[in-house]
Amino acid sequence: MAEPFDTTRDSTYWKRALQHGKVDMNDTTIIYPSFLDFCVKVYRWGDHTFNGYDSTYVVSTGKNWKLMLKNNNWLSSCIGHISEERMPVGMYSNMTSSFGAQLSFMAVSVSYMMNINDLISGNKVKNKKFDFSFTCSRLYLSLYNYKGDYPYYIHRFGDIPHQDIRGYKFKGVSSTLKGTNLYYIFNNRHYSQAAAYCFSKYQRKSSGSFIAGIHIFNEDVTMNFNDLRAHFPNEKICDDLSYKYKGYSALFGYGYNWVLGRNWLFNITAVPGFGYRRSTPGSPDGEFDFWSCDYRAKMGLVLNRKRFFYGLHLFTEGHWYLTKHNSVFNANHDLNAIVGFRF
């Protein structure tokens, strides 16, 4: 079949190819003007350096567009002990669910999510969630900002019998969590995070990689126990307890992709962190420096059926606030179900 345009590789071929959507950035036979030639060479270098794979292990899907329907389910938990009396506490938030659609072109996405809790119960859930991520073969970058002011349910509180406190609705918690993670993937030629979480690659053979990076974060978790004043050994504890701190952690972990048959992929990634943290004025222990201990982990199950794909993702992260009189571990858990189509 004849080509729909003149394919002579002269100095103007790139214009004709661009007009017909036939430009291949990796085609070294195309002659560009000097500045465009420089830009194309920079692109080729970046693509090879940061997004190159061994095709025996990882291949592209061949499609740049994706349309997805997503269901997101999120909850938070908090356990530990507080005050000089080391009084134990344990609580978890109500699960918030949302449903929406996302349209993606290469690394750019636009999405809209509706809060299912609002639609079903009519009760406003006061939480906001922002996530941004970028993935290539060598690097993974994520930014997040969570804000919540909603009831928690207590399952442990001091010396109150478990059967008396279980399910108690506690309205005294608000939290703001924000931060950024940057990972470097060592075995970038054979292992693809994008295959499990972005649906932009196919993992052909099972492989894993060590992962190292940094985590910078800022947290503010406030608890007001006035409703439970009678159960405290020290009435001063009833004042607002605000765990405010900034932290910097070094991360090191491992991720692995299991290819389960022709179309199935399962990933598990765990990246603990250890570093430096500084509490800010207003924290119960005052302003001081201490060690930072936290983790980030995720699991992903993916089914690819030609242009269709189906995914189930679980993300979890936790932070440990440990001082002389307080030990509080708070964590966030995020479950996503996804159905999508590539084109």
Coordinates of C-alpha atoms in Angstrom, one line a residue:
M1 CA 0.0 0.0 0.0
A2 CA 1.4 3.4 -0.9
E3 CA 2.3 5.9 1.8
P4 CA -0.2 8.8 2.2
F5 CA 2.6 11.3 1.9
D6 CA 6.0 11.7 0.3
T7 CA 8.5 9.7 2.3
T8 CA 11.6 11.0 0.7
R9 CA 14.1 11.6 3.5
D10 CA 15.0 15.1 2.6
S11 CA 15.4 18.2 4.9
T12 CA 11.6 18.8 4.9
Y13 CA 10.5 15.3 5.6
W14 CA 10.1 16.0 9.3
K15 CA 7.4 18.6 8.5
R16 CA 5.4 16.2 6.3
A17 CA 5.7 13.4 8.9
L18 CA 4.6 15.8 11.6
Q19 CA 1.5 16.8 9.6
H20 CA 0.5 13.1 9.2
G21 CA 1.4 12.1 12.8
K22 CA 4.2 9.8 11.6
V23 CA 7.2 11.3 13.5
D24 CA 9.2 8.7 15.3
M25 CA 11.5 10.4 17.8
N26 CA 13.9 7.5 17.7
D27 CA 14.2 7.5 13.9
T28 CA 17.8 8.6 13.3
T29 CA 17.3 9.0 9.5
I30 CA 15.1 12.1 9.9
I31 CA 16.9 15.4 9.2
Y32 CA 15.9 18.2 11.5
P33 CA 16.9 21.9 11.7
S34 CA 19.8 22.4 14.1
F35 CA 17.8 23.5 17.1
L36 CA 15.2 20.8 16.7
D37 CA 18.0 18.3 16.2
F38 CA 19.5 19.3 19.5
C39 CA 16.1 18.9 21.3
V40 CA 15.5 15.5 19.7
K41 CA 18.9 14.3 20.8
V42 CA 18.3 15.5 24.4
Y43 CA 14.9 13.6 24.3
R44 CA 16.6 10.4 23.1
W45 CA 19.3 10.7 25.8
G46 CA 16.6 11.2 28.5
D47 CA 14.4 8.5 27.2
H48 CA 17.3 6.0 27.0
T49 CA 18.8 7.0 30.4
F50 CA 15.6 7.3 32.5
N51 CA 13.0 5.3 30.6
G52 CA 14.8 2.5 28.9
Y53 CA 14.0 -1.2 29.4
D54 CA 15.3 -4.6 28.4
S55 CA 12.5 -5.7 26.0
T56 CA 13.0 -9.3 27.3
Y57 CA 11.6 -8.2 30.6
V58 CA 9.5 -5.0 30.0
V59 CA 7.8 -3.7 26.9
S60 CA 5.6 -0.7 26.1
T61 CA 1.8 -1.1 25.7
G62 CA 2.0 0.9 22.5
K63 CA -0.8 3.2 23.5
N64 CA -0.5 6.7 24.9
W65 CA -4.1 7.3 26.0
K66 CA -5.9 5.6 28.9
L67 CA -9.5 6.0 30.2
M68 CA -10.1 4.6 33.7
L69 CA -13.0 4.2 36.2
K70 CA -11.7 4.2 39.8
N71 CA -13.0 3.4 43.2
N72 CA -11.0 4.7 46.1
N73 CA -11.3 3.7 49.8
W74 CA -9.3 5.4 52.5
L75 CA -9.0 5.1 56.3
S76 CA -6.6 6.2 59.0
S77 CA -5.5 4.6 62.3
C78 CA -3.7 5.6 65.4
I79 CA -2.3 3.4 68.3
G80 CA 0.2 4.0 71.1
H81 CA 0.4 5.5 74.6
I82 CA 0.3 9.1 75.8
S83 CA 1.4 11.1 78.9
E84 CA 3.7 10.3 81.8
E85 CA 1.3 7.6 82.9
R86 CA 1.7 5.9 79.5
M87 CA -2.0 5.5 79.0
P88 CA -2.7 3.2 76.0
V89 CA -5.0 4.5 73.2
G90 CA -6.1 2.9 69.9
M91 CA -8.5 4.3 67.3
Y92 CA -9.4 4.2 63.6
S93 CA -11.4 6.5 61.3
N94 CA -14.5 5.7 59.3
M95 CA -13.7 4.5 55.8
T96 CA -14.3 7.2 53.1
S97 CA -15.1 6.0 49.6
S98 CA -15.1 7.8 46.3
F99 CA -15.8 6.9 42.7
G100 CA -14.8 8.7 39.5
A101 CA -13.1 8.7 36.1
Q102 CA -9.5 9.5 34.9
L103 CA -8.3 10.4 31.4
S104 CA -4.5 10.1 30.9
F105 CA -2.2 11.0 28.0
M106 CA 1.3 9.6 28.6
A107 CA 2.3 11.3 32.0
V108 CA -0.5 13.8 32.1
S109 CA -3.9 12.9 33.8
V110 CA -7.1 14.6 34.6
S111 CA -9.6 13.0 37.0
Y112 CA -12.8 13.7 38.9
M113 CA -14.0 11.8 42.0
M114 CA -17.3 11.9 43.8
N115 CA -17.5 11.1 47.6
I116 CA -19.8 8.1 47.9
N117 CA -20.3 8.6 51.7
D118 CA -21.9 12.0 50.9
L119 CA -24.2 10.5 48.3
I120 CA -25.4 7.5 50.5
S121 CA -25.6 9.0 54.0
G122 CA -25.9 12.7 53.2
N123 CA -23.3 13.4 55.9
K124 CA -20.4 15.5 54.8
V125 CA -17.0 13.8 55.3
K126 CA -14.5 16.6 55.9
N127 CA -11.4 15.2 54.3
K128 CA -9.3 16.3 51.3
K129 CA -6.8 14.2 49.5
F130 CA -4.3 15.2 46.9
D131 CA -1.8 12.8 45.2
F132 CA 0.6 13.3 42.4
S133 CA 3.1 10.8 41.0
F134 CA 5.6 10.4 38.2
T135 CA 7.2 7.1 37.2
C136 CA 9.9 6.2 34.8
S137 CA 12.3 3.3 34.6
R138 CA 14.9 4.8 37.0
L139 CA 12.9 7.2 39.2
Y140 CA 9.6 7.4 41.1
L141 CA 8.3 10.7 42.5
S142 CA 5.2 11.2 44.6
L143 CA 3.6 14.2 46.4
Y144 CA 0.7 14.0 48.8
N145 CA -1.4 16.2 51.0
Y146 CA -4.1 14.7 53.3
K147 CA -6.4 16.8 55.5
G148 CA -9.1 15.3 57.7
D149 CA -11.5 16.4 60.4
Y150 CA -13.8 13.5 61.1
P151 CA -14.8 11.0 63.8
Y152 CA -12.6 8.2 64.9
Y153 CA -13.8 5.0 66.6
I154 CA -12.0 4.0 69.7
H155 CA -11.1 0.3 70.4
R156 CA -8.7 0.9 73.3
F157 CA -8.6 3.7 75.9
G158 CA -6.7 3.5 79.2
D159 CA -8.2 1.1 81.7
I160 CA -11.8 1.2 80.2
P161 CA -12.9 -2.4 79.6
H162 CA -12.7 -3.3 75.9
Q163 CA -16.4 -4.2 75.6
D164 CA -17.4 -0.7 77.1
I165 CA -15.2 1.4 74.8
R166 CA -15.2 -0.6 71.5
G167 CA -16.8 1.4 68.7
Y168 CA -17.1 4.6 70.8
K169 CA -17.4 7.6 68.3
F170 CA -14.6 10.1 69.1
K171 CA -14.9 13.5 67.4
G172 CA -11.7 15.0 68.7
V173 CA -9.2 14.2 65.9
S174 CA -8.0 16.3 63.0
S175 CA -4.9 15.8 60.9
T176 CA -2.8 17.3 58.2
L177 CA -0.2 15.1 56.5
K178 CA 1.9 16.2 53.5
G179 CA 5.2 15.2 52.0
T180 CA 7.2 14.0 49.0
N181 CA 9.0 10.8 48.2
L182 CA 11.7 10.4 45.6
Y183 CA 12.9 6.8 44.8
Y184 CA 15.8 5.5 42.7
I185 CA 15.2 2.0 41.1
F186 CA 18.5 0.1 40.8
N187 CA 17.4 -2.7 38.4
N188 CA 15.6 -0.3 36.1
R189 CA 16.2 -2.3 32.9
H190 CA 14.4 -5.4 34.2
Y191 CA 11.8 -4.1 36.7
S192 CA 8.9 -1.7 36.1
Q193 CA 6.8 0.0 38.7
A194 CA 4.7 1.5 35.8
A195 CA 3.6 -2.0 34.8
A196 CA 1.9 -2.5 38.1
Y197 CA 0.6 1.0 39.0
C198 CA 0.4 3.1 35.8
F199 CA -0.7 0.4 33.3
S200 CA 1.7 1.9 30.7
K201 CA 4.1 -1.1 30.5
Y202 CA 3.9 -4.9 30.3
Q203 CA 6.2 -6.9 32.6
R204 CA 7.1 -10.0 30.6
K205 CA 9.3 -11.8 33.0
S206 CA 9.4 -11.7 36.8
S207 CA 12.0 -9.4 38.3
G208 CA 12.7 -7.2 41.3
S209 CA 14.8 -4.3 42.3
F210 CA 16.3 -2.6 45.4
I211 CA 14.9 0.9 45.9
A212 CA 16.5 3.8 47.7
G213 CA 15.4 7.4 48.2
I214 CA 14.3 10.2 50.5
H215 CA 11.1 11.2 52.2
I216 CA 10.4 14.8 53.3
F217 CA 7.2 15.2 55.3
N218 CA 5.2 17.5 57.6
E219 CA 2.5 16.2 60.0
D220 CA 0.1 17.8 62.4
V221 CA -2.2 15.5 64.3
T222 CA -4.4 17.0 67.0
M223 CA -6.4 15.1 69.6
N224 CA -8.9 16.6 72.1
F225 CA -10.0 14.2 74.8
N226 CA -12.4 16.5 76.7
D227 CA -15.3 14.1 76.1
L228 CA -13.4 11.4 78.0
R229 CA -12.0 13.6 80.8
A230 CA -13.3 11.3 83.5
H231 CA -11.1 8.4 82.4
F232 CA -7.8 10.3 82.5
P233 CA -5.4 9.9 85.5
N234 CA -4.2 13.5 84.8
E235 CA -6.7 16.2 83.8
K236 CA -4.0 18.1 82.0
I237 CA -4.1 15.4 79.3
C238 CA -7.5 16.6 78.3
D239 CA -6.0 19.7 76.6
D240 CA -5.4 19.4 72.9
L241 CA -2.5 17.1 72.1
S242 CA -0.9 18.3 68.9
Y243 CA 1.8 16.2 67.4
K244 CA 3.4 18.6 65.1
Y245 CA 6.7 17.8 63.4
K246 CA 8.8 17.9 60.2
G247 CA 10.9 15.0 59.1
Y248 CA 13.6 13.8 56.7
S249 CA 14.1 10.1 56.1
A250 CA 16.4 8.0 54.1
L251 CA 14.5 5.2 52.4
F252 CA 15.7 1.7 51.4
G253 CA 13.6 -1.2 50.3
Y254 CA 12.7 -3.7 47.6
G255 CA 10.0 -4.1 45.0
Y256 CA 9.2 -7.3 43.0
N257 CA 6.9 -8.0 40.0
W258 CA 5.6 -11.6 39.7
V259 CA 4.3 -12.5 36.3
L260 CA 1.5 -14.9 37.0
G261 CA 0.7 -16.4 33.7
R262 CA 0.3 -14.5 30.5
N263 CA -1.9 -11.6 31.6
W264 CA -1.6 -11.4 35.3
L265 CA 0.9 -9.4 37.3
F266 CA 1.4 -9.0 41.1
N267 CA 3.7 -6.5 42.7
I268 CA 4.8 -5.9 46.3
T269 CA 7.0 -3.0 47.4
A270 CA 8.1 -2.2 50.9
V271 CA 10.3 0.9 51.6
P272 CA 11.0 1.6 55.3
G273 CA 12.6 4.9 56.3
F274 CA 14.9 6.1 59.1
G275 CA 16.1 9.6 59.7
Y276 CA 15.7 12.9 61.5
R277 CA 12.6 14.6 62.9
R278 CA 12.0 17.9 64.7
S279 CA 8.8 18.6 66.7
T280 CA 7.5 22.1 66.5
P281 CA 6.2 24.4 69.2
G282 CA 2.8 23.2 70.5
S283 CA 3.8 19.5 70.6
P284 CA 3.2 17.9 74.0
D285 CA 7.0 17.3 74.4
G286 CA 8.0 20.7 73.3
E287 CA 10.4 21.6 70.5
F288 CA 13.3 19.1 70.1
D289 CA 15.0 16.7 67.7
F290 CA 14.5 13.0 67.6
W291 CA 14.8 10.0 65.3
S292 CA 12.3 9.4 62.5
C293 CA 10.9 6.0 61.8
D294 CA 8.3 5.4 59.1
Y295 CA 7.4 3.1 56.2
R296 CA 5.7 3.1 52.8
A297 CA 4.4 -0.1 51.2
K298 CA 2.1 -1.1 48.4
M299 CA 0.7 -4.1 46.6
G300 CA -0.8 -4.2 43.1
L301 CA -2.6 -6.9 41.2
V302 CA -3.2 -6.3 37.5
L303 CA -5.0 -8.2 34.7
N304 CA -4.4 -7.2 31.1
R305 CA -6.9 -8.2 28.4
K306 CA -5.8 -6.7 25.1
R307 CA -6.7 -3.0 25.4
F308 CA -8.6 -3.5 28.7
F309 CA -6.9 -3.6 32.1
Y310 CA -8.1 -4.2 35.6
G311 CA -6.2 -3.3 38.8
L312 CA -6.4 -3.6 42.5
H313 CA -4.0 -1.4 44.5
L314 CA -3.3 -1.2 48.2
F315 CA -1.1 1.6 49.5
T316 CA -0.2 2.1 53.2
E317 CA 2.2 4.4 55.1
G318 CA 2.9 4.8 58.7
H319 CA 4.8 7.2 61.0
W320 CA 6.0 6.6 64.6
Y321 CA 6.2 9.5 67.0
L322 CA 8.4 8.3 69.9
T323 CA 9.5 10.5 72.8
K324 CA 10.1 10.0 76.5
H325 CA 6.4 10.2 77.5
N326 CA 4.5 9.6 74.2
S327 CA 4.6 6.8 71.6
V328 CA 2.0 7.3 68.8
F329 CA 2.0 5.4 65.6
N330 CA -0.4 6.8 62.9
A331 CA -1.0 5.2 59.6
N332 CA -3.0 5.7 56.4
H333 CA -4.4 3.0 54.2
D334 CA -5.6 3.4 50.7
L335 CA -7.4 0.7 48.5
N336 CA -8.1 1.4 44.8
A337 CA -10.1 -0.7 42.3
I338 CA -9.6 0.3 38.7
V339 CA -11.1 -0.7 35.3
G340 CA -9.5 0.9 32.2
F341 CA -9.1 1.0 28.4
R342 CA -6.0 1.9 26.3
F343 CA -6.3 3.7 23.0

